[in-house]
């Protein structure tokens, strides 16, 4: 079945494609688990289905599809998907680089990632609990020398400053782009991160609001979610890209989960042009939820932890 085109609103800043929520690491600080809820069972769609639904997207030269997870390379059709997407759809990858880089170099043309952008298309995340930084840079250097546009990104962990500085110098020695990102989440009881609505991530009390996103967030089954909170909790899907009539509605949506937001949605960051001050969502009409909604939310927490 040929699916009709899905056009993105002009103000959209990001397309997040979660091929899988599975990961071969189990980092204690993982932002995917910020809510305290168990990540839902991962039901991912086959490679050909991903190719079909992503090829219906009509994006812009400066707005790539960012393939991520979990660890996206765990999807058995990862390379097939990369090689089969239409050429006018730009591709980015977020990865922990645990995959076979020699096979990737052999099967994927680095020109597939050629685009005009102030940041690299393949962004490698450093996870000190599971990685040897020298081995990481060694693998990244192979991709770099093969012509792939890569960069290594480290979270500014309060307890990892020394190793991050070593990683920075090691990357510079190999000519690899190195950047850091602000640590988001809790450490020693304190919330870290810079947020447009700080009260939204404290997980102290729930409230109602209306929220509008600037991102297309696609889960492993092709479901589309209004935010990362809903993606990781696997509820409130607003449609599925396999649906013939799916279309993006650029609107404010009612929400009963304000206060339990995921930091990814609320952090103040750079946009795709690397201009600082962007946030993924706009929120308005913040208030308290009805008692029945609060009770239902507590029941959901009990069921998912």
Tab-separated table of C-alpha atoms in Angstrom:
chain	number	residue	atom	x	y	z
A	1	UNK	CA	0.000	0.000	0.000
A	2	UNK	CA	1.337	3.411	-0.964
A	3	UNK	CA	1.016	5.754	1.992
A	4	UNK	CA	0.224	9.376	1.288
A	5	UNK	CA	2.804	12.032	2.135
A	6	UNK	CA	3.128	13.459	5.630
A	7	UNK	CA	4.360	17.055	5.651
A	8	UNK	CA	6.022	18.577	8.678
A	9	UNK	CA	5.077	22.028	9.995
A	10	UNK	CA	7.634	24.694	9.155
A	11	UNK	CA	8.388	25.365	12.809
A	12	UNK	CA	9.288	21.724	13.591
A	13	UNK	CA	12.907	21.390	14.715
A	14	UNK	CA	13.506	17.643	15.081
A	15	UNK	CA	12.419	14.218	13.808
A	16	UNK	CA	13.138	11.473	16.361
A	17	UNK	CA	12.901	7.893	15.083
A	18	UNK	CA	13.210	5.315	17.863
A	19	UNK	CA	13.918	2.115	15.936
A	20	UNK	CA	14.029	0.283	19.243
A	21	UNK	CA	14.021	1.141	22.947
A	22	UNK	CA	16.310	-1.796	23.689
A	23	UNK	CA	19.862	-1.000	24.734
A	24	UNK	CA	22.900	-3.172	25.419
A	25	UNK	CA	23.902	-0.830	28.251
A	26	UNK	CA	22.107	-0.231	31.542
A	27	UNK	CA	23.375	3.175	32.661
A	28	UNK	CA	22.269	4.286	36.111
A	29	UNK	CA	21.590	7.839	34.899
A	30	UNK	CA	19.687	6.912	31.709
A	31	UNK	CA	17.299	9.743	30.833
A	32	UNK	CA	14.899	7.223	29.291
A	33	UNK	CA	14.163	5.941	32.805
A	34	UNK	CA	13.853	9.351	34.469
A	35	UNK	CA	10.192	8.835	35.351
A	36	UNK	CA	10.980	5.756	37.413
A	37	UNK	CA	8.657	3.694	35.241
A	38	UNK	CA	9.821	0.546	33.541
A	39	UNK	CA	10.514	1.046	29.844
A	40	UNK	CA	7.699	-0.799	27.992
A	41	UNK	CA	8.251	-4.050	26.144
A	42	UNK	CA	9.805	-3.217	22.816
A	43	UNK	CA	7.629	-4.216	19.863
A	44	UNK	CA	9.473	-2.887	16.846
A	45	UNK	CA	8.311	-3.076	13.252
A	46	UNK	CA	10.288	-4.816	10.452
A	47	UNK	CA	12.801	-2.926	8.326
A	48	UNK	CA	10.511	-2.721	5.283
A	49	UNK	CA	7.740	-1.176	7.381
A	50	UNK	CA	10.179	1.441	8.692
A	51	UNK	CA	11.253	2.195	5.142
A	52	UNK	CA	7.633	2.607	4.042
A	53	UNK	CA	6.566	4.908	6.871
A	54	UNK	CA	9.690	7.068	6.861
A	55	UNK	CA	9.657	7.484	3.097
A	56	UNK	CA	6.236	9.120	3.370
A	57	UNK	CA	7.757	12.017	5.336
A	58	UNK	CA	8.322	15.250	3.449
A	59	UNK	CA	10.996	17.168	5.304
A	60	UNK	CA	13.437	19.948	4.497
A	61	UNK	CA	17.107	20.033	3.572
A	62	UNK	CA	17.972	21.264	7.069
A	63	UNK	CA	15.721	18.857	9.004
A	64	UNK	CA	17.047	15.276	8.981
A	65	UNK	CA	15.477	12.112	10.318
A	66	UNK	CA	17.434	11.245	13.475
A	67	UNK	CA	17.591	7.479	13.987
A	68	UNK	CA	18.065	6.602	17.646
A	69	UNK	CA	16.911	4.453	20.574
A	70	UNK	CA	17.718	2.722	22.921
A	71	UNK	CA	20.536	1.679	20.689
A	72	UNK	CA	19.241	1.829	17.085
A	73	UNK	CA	21.865	-0.523	15.689
A	74	UNK	CA	20.240	-3.367	17.676
A	75	UNK	CA	17.399	-3.350	15.148
A	76	UNK	CA	18.197	-6.279	12.817
A	77	UNK	CA	17.390	-4.193	9.741
A	78	UNK	CA	19.388	-1.121	10.744
A	79	UNK	CA	21.708	-1.027	7.719
A	80	UNK	CA	18.895	-1.983	5.328
A	81	UNK	CA	16.844	0.951	6.587
A	82	UNK	CA	19.763	3.381	6.197
A	83	UNK	CA	20.404	2.244	2.629
A	84	UNK	CA	16.759	2.163	1.537
A	85	UNK	CA	15.412	5.548	2.629
A	86	UNK	CA	14.745	7.966	-0.199
A	87	UNK	CA	17.777	10.081	-1.078
A	88	UNK	CA	16.122	13.435	-0.398
A	89	UNK	CA	15.491	12.421	3.218
A	90	UNK	CA	18.564	13.384	5.221
A	91	UNK	CA	19.716	10.959	7.944
A	92	UNK	CA	21.343	11.417	11.354
A	93	UNK	CA	22.260	8.657	13.822
A	94	UNK	CA	22.577	8.699	17.616
A	95	UNK	CA	24.527	5.648	18.798
A	96	UNK	CA	26.771	4.270	21.537
A	97	UNK	CA	29.019	2.809	18.787
A	98	UNK	CA	28.761	-0.747	20.105
A	99	UNK	CA	28.114	-2.067	16.592
A	100	UNK	CA	30.573	-3.552	14.085
A	101	UNK	CA	32.113	-0.469	12.456
A	102	UNK	CA	33.963	-2.506	9.831
A	103	UNK	CA	30.681	-3.941	8.538
A	104	UNK	CA	29.107	-0.484	8.611
A	105	UNK	CA	31.992	1.006	6.596
A	106	UNK	CA	31.759	-1.870	4.102
A	107	UNK	CA	27.990	-1.616	3.535
A	108	UNK	CA	27.141	2.079	3.941
A	109	UNK	CA	28.279	4.963	1.725
A	110	UNK	CA	29.467	7.945	3.820
A	111	UNK	CA	27.926	10.263	1.215
A	112	UNK	CA	24.546	9.150	2.546
A	113	UNK	CA	25.209	11.490	5.473
A	114	UNK	CA	26.351	14.461	3.437
A	115	UNK	CA	24.376	17.583	4.328
A	116	UNK	CA	24.842	21.212	5.272
A	117	UNK	CA	24.776	21.467	9.057
A	118	UNK	CA	26.830	22.930	11.935
A	119	UNK	CA	27.010	19.536	13.702
A	120	UNK	CA	27.967	15.977	12.636
A	121	UNK	CA	25.334	13.585	11.323
A	122	UNK	CA	26.605	10.609	13.353
A	123	UNK	CA	26.719	11.500	17.038
A	124	UNK	CA	28.317	9.019	19.414
A	125	UNK	CA	27.412	9.122	23.094
A	126	UNK	CA	30.016	8.384	25.748
A	127	UNK	CA	28.817	6.224	28.658
A	128	UNK	CA	31.614	5.876	31.242
A	129	UNK	CA	29.908	3.063	33.169
A	130	UNK	CA	30.166	0.737	30.158
A	131	UNK	CA	32.883	2.156	27.899
A	132	UNK	CA	36.649	2.339	27.674
A	133	UNK	CA	37.215	5.828	26.279
A	134	UNK	CA	40.348	4.868	24.357
A	135	UNK	CA	38.580	1.960	22.618
A	136	UNK	CA	35.662	4.281	21.856
A	137	UNK	CA	37.929	6.833	20.171
A	138	UNK	CA	39.725	4.054	18.279
A	139	UNK	CA	36.439	2.849	16.764
A	140	UNK	CA	35.286	6.404	16.066
A	141	UNK	CA	38.577	7.162	14.321
A	142	UNK	CA	37.930	4.300	11.864
A	143	UNK	CA	34.640	5.882	10.859
A	144	UNK	CA	36.235	9.313	10.684
A	145	UNK	CA	39.040	8.102	8.407
A	146	UNK	CA	36.472	6.319	6.203
A	147	UNK	CA	34.780	9.667	5.558
A	148	UNK	CA	31.818	9.518	7.929
A	149	UNK	CA	30.868	12.809	9.647
A	150	UNK	CA	31.109	11.901	13.326
A	151	UNK	CA	31.386	13.509	16.713
A	152	UNK	CA	31.646	12.196	20.263
A	153	UNK	CA	29.356	13.707	22.882
A	154	UNK	CA	29.844	13.360	26.628
A	155	UNK	CA	27.396	14.265	29.355
A	156	UNK	CA	28.801	16.726	31.904
A	157	UNK	CA	28.521	14.262	34.775
A	158	UNK	CA	29.315	15.863	38.164
A	159	UNK	CA	31.462	12.818	39.026
A	160	UNK	CA	33.280	12.300	35.696
A	161	UNK	CA	35.073	15.602	35.028
A	162	UNK	CA	38.575	14.081	34.904
A	163	UNK	CA	37.696	11.309	32.427
A	164	UNK	CA	35.792	13.770	30.243
A	165	UNK	CA	38.879	15.965	29.978
A	166	UNK	CA	40.964	12.923	28.987
A	167	UNK	CA	38.381	12.020	26.350
A	168	UNK	CA	38.423	15.574	25.017
A	169	UNK	CA	42.199	15.549	24.553
A	170	UNK	CA	42.124	12.071	22.997
A	171	UNK	CA	39.489	13.159	20.465
A	172	UNK	CA	41.443	16.292	19.603
A	173	UNK	CA	44.486	14.118	18.912
A	174	UNK	CA	42.497	12.139	16.331
A	175	UNK	CA	40.823	15.182	14.776
A	176	UNK	CA	37.413	14.046	16.019
A	177	UNK	CA	34.748	16.573	16.985
A	178	UNK	CA	34.105	16.480	20.734
A	179	UNK	CA	31.307	18.228	22.594
A	180	UNK	CA	29.660	18.011	25.983
A	181	UNK	CA	26.017	18.180	26.931
A	182	UNK	CA	24.452	19.302	30.159
A	183	UNK	CA	23.684	16.536	32.644
A	184	UNK	CA	19.931	16.144	33.084
A	185	UNK	CA	18.289	14.378	35.976
A	186	UNK	CA	18.907	13.701	39.671
A	187	UNK	CA	22.248	13.380	41.467
A	188	UNK	CA	22.529	13.228	45.277
A	189	UNK	CA	18.926	14.361	45.529
A	190	UNK	CA	19.396	17.461	43.356
A	191	UNK	CA	17.867	18.077	39.931
A	192	UNK	CA	20.456	19.066	37.303
A	193	UNK	CA	19.684	20.830	34.050
A	194	UNK	CA	18.408	24.143	32.719
A	195	UNK	CA	14.679	24.039	32.011
A	196	UNK	CA	12.136	26.418	30.586
A	197	UNK	CA	9.646	25.149	33.214
A	198	UNK	CA	11.756	23.817	36.137
A	199	UNK	CA	8.704	22.708	38.110
A	200	UNK	CA	7.721	20.380	35.260
A	201	UNK	CA	10.516	17.850	35.934
A	202	UNK	CA	10.525	17.662	39.739
A	203	UNK	CA	8.150	14.683	39.993
A	204	UNK	CA	6.551	16.137	43.112
A	205	UNK	CA	2.969	16.786	42.002
A	206	UNK	CA	0.924	16.534	38.841
A	207	UNK	CA	-0.926	19.319	37.131
A	208	UNK	CA	-2.932	20.003	34.007
A	209	UNK	CA	-1.674	22.052	31.094
A	210	UNK	CA	-1.817	22.473	27.371
A	211	UNK	CA	1.338	21.526	25.523
A	212	UNK	CA	2.569	21.857	21.939
A	213	UNK	CA	5.661	20.135	20.593
A	214	UNK	CA	8.115	21.103	17.856
A	215	UNK	CA	9.230	17.508	17.325
A	216	UNK	CA	7.945	14.446	15.507
A	217	UNK	CA	8.533	11.567	17.957
A	218	UNK	CA	8.089	8.103	16.453
A	219	UNK	CA	8.183	5.029	18.699
A	220	UNK	CA	9.344	1.476	17.833
A	221	UNK	CA	5.908	0.362	16.613
A	222	UNK	CA	5.419	3.420	14.389
A	223	UNK	CA	3.247	5.122	17.010
A	224	UNK	CA	3.634	8.899	17.199
A	225	UNK	CA	3.803	10.565	20.611
A	226	UNK	CA	3.351	14.136	21.751
A	227	UNK	CA	6.482	14.024	23.980
A	228	UNK	CA	9.280	11.818	25.349
A	229	UNK	CA	7.353	11.288	28.598
A	230	UNK	CA	4.557	9.564	26.666
A	231	UNK	CA	6.990	7.617	24.475
A	232	UNK	CA	8.828	6.066	27.443
A	233	UNK	CA	5.559	5.398	29.293
A	234	UNK	CA	3.923	4.031	26.108
A	235	UNK	CA	0.620	5.833	26.406
A	236	UNK	CA	-1.281	8.691	24.778
A	237	UNK	CA	-0.200	7.807	21.264
A	238	UNK	CA	-1.658	10.365	18.859
A	239	UNK	CA	-1.585	8.045	15.851
A	240	UNK	CA	0.599	5.665	13.880
A	241	UNK	CA	2.624	6.353	10.735
A	242	UNK	CA	1.241	3.149	9.223
A	243	UNK	CA	-2.201	4.752	9.130
A	244	UNK	CA	-3.098	5.993	5.657
A	245	UNK	CA	-4.817	9.110	6.986
A	246	UNK	CA	-2.196	10.066	9.572
A	247	UNK	CA	-1.364	13.764	9.509
A	248	UNK	CA	0.486	16.013	11.919
A	249	UNK	CA	-1.724	18.393	13.851
A	250	UNK	CA	0.333	21.345	15.026
A	251	UNK	CA	-1.853	22.102	18.043
A	252	UNK	CA	-1.791	22.476	21.829
A	253	UNK	CA	-2.956	19.244	23.472
A	254	UNK	CA	-4.483	18.664	26.889
A	255	UNK	CA	-2.131	16.976	29.367
A	256	UNK	CA	-2.571	15.697	32.951
A	257	UNK	CA	1.114	14.889	33.542
A	258	UNK	CA	2.667	18.337	34.079
A	259	UNK	CA	5.268	17.945	36.835
A	260	UNK	CA	6.332	14.495	35.614
A	261	UNK	CA	7.733	15.647	32.274
A	262	UNK	CA	10.870	14.144	30.780
A	263	UNK	CA	13.855	16.544	30.904
A	264	UNK	CA	14.467	16.083	27.162
A	265	UNK	CA	11.269	17.976	26.424
A	266	UNK	CA	11.845	20.866	28.817
A	267	UNK	CA	15.589	21.556	28.693
A	268	UNK	CA	16.813	24.813	27.195
A	269	UNK	CA	19.207	23.898	24.406
A	270	UNK	CA	20.412	24.746	20.916
A	271	UNK	CA	18.127	24.212	17.942
A	272	UNK	CA	19.212	22.467	14.743
A	273	UNK	CA	21.028	25.649	13.695
A	274	UNK	CA	22.997	25.533	16.984
A	275	UNK	CA	21.307	28.677	18.301
A	276	UNK	CA	20.871	28.489	22.078
A	277	UNK	CA	17.542	29.196	23.749
A	278	UNK	CA	15.339	26.546	22.157
A	279	UNK	CA	12.971	24.202	24.013
A	280	UNK	CA	11.081	21.323	22.420
A	281	UNK	CA	7.692	22.264	23.826
A	282	UNK	CA	5.486	25.217	24.641
A	283	UNK	CA	3.238	24.934	27.689
A	284	UNK	CA	0.312	27.080	28.742
A	285	UNK	CA	-2.732	26.994	31.050
A	286	UNK	CA	-0.886	25.232	33.882
A	287	UNK	CA	-3.200	24.160	36.707
A	288	UNK	CA	-4.152	21.366	39.084
A	289	UNK	CA	-5.763	18.205	37.661
A	290	UNK	CA	-9.150	16.908	38.862
A	291	UNK	CA	-8.977	14.390	41.718
A	292	UNK	CA	-10.005	11.505	39.463
A	293	UNK	CA	-7.102	12.258	37.095
A	294	UNK	CA	-4.619	12.428	39.982
A	295	UNK	CA	-5.868	9.076	41.269
A	296	UNK	CA	-5.585	7.519	37.827
A	297	UNK	CA	-2.010	8.828	37.481
A	298	UNK	CA	-1.011	7.288	40.808
A	299	UNK	CA	-2.504	3.955	39.689
A	300	UNK	CA	-0.475	4.135	36.472
A	301	UNK	CA	2.718	4.681	38.459
A	302	UNK	CA	1.982	1.672	40.670
A	303	UNK	CA	1.326	-0.524	37.647
A	304	UNK	CA	4.472	0.424	35.754
A	305	UNK	CA	7.197	0.573	38.385
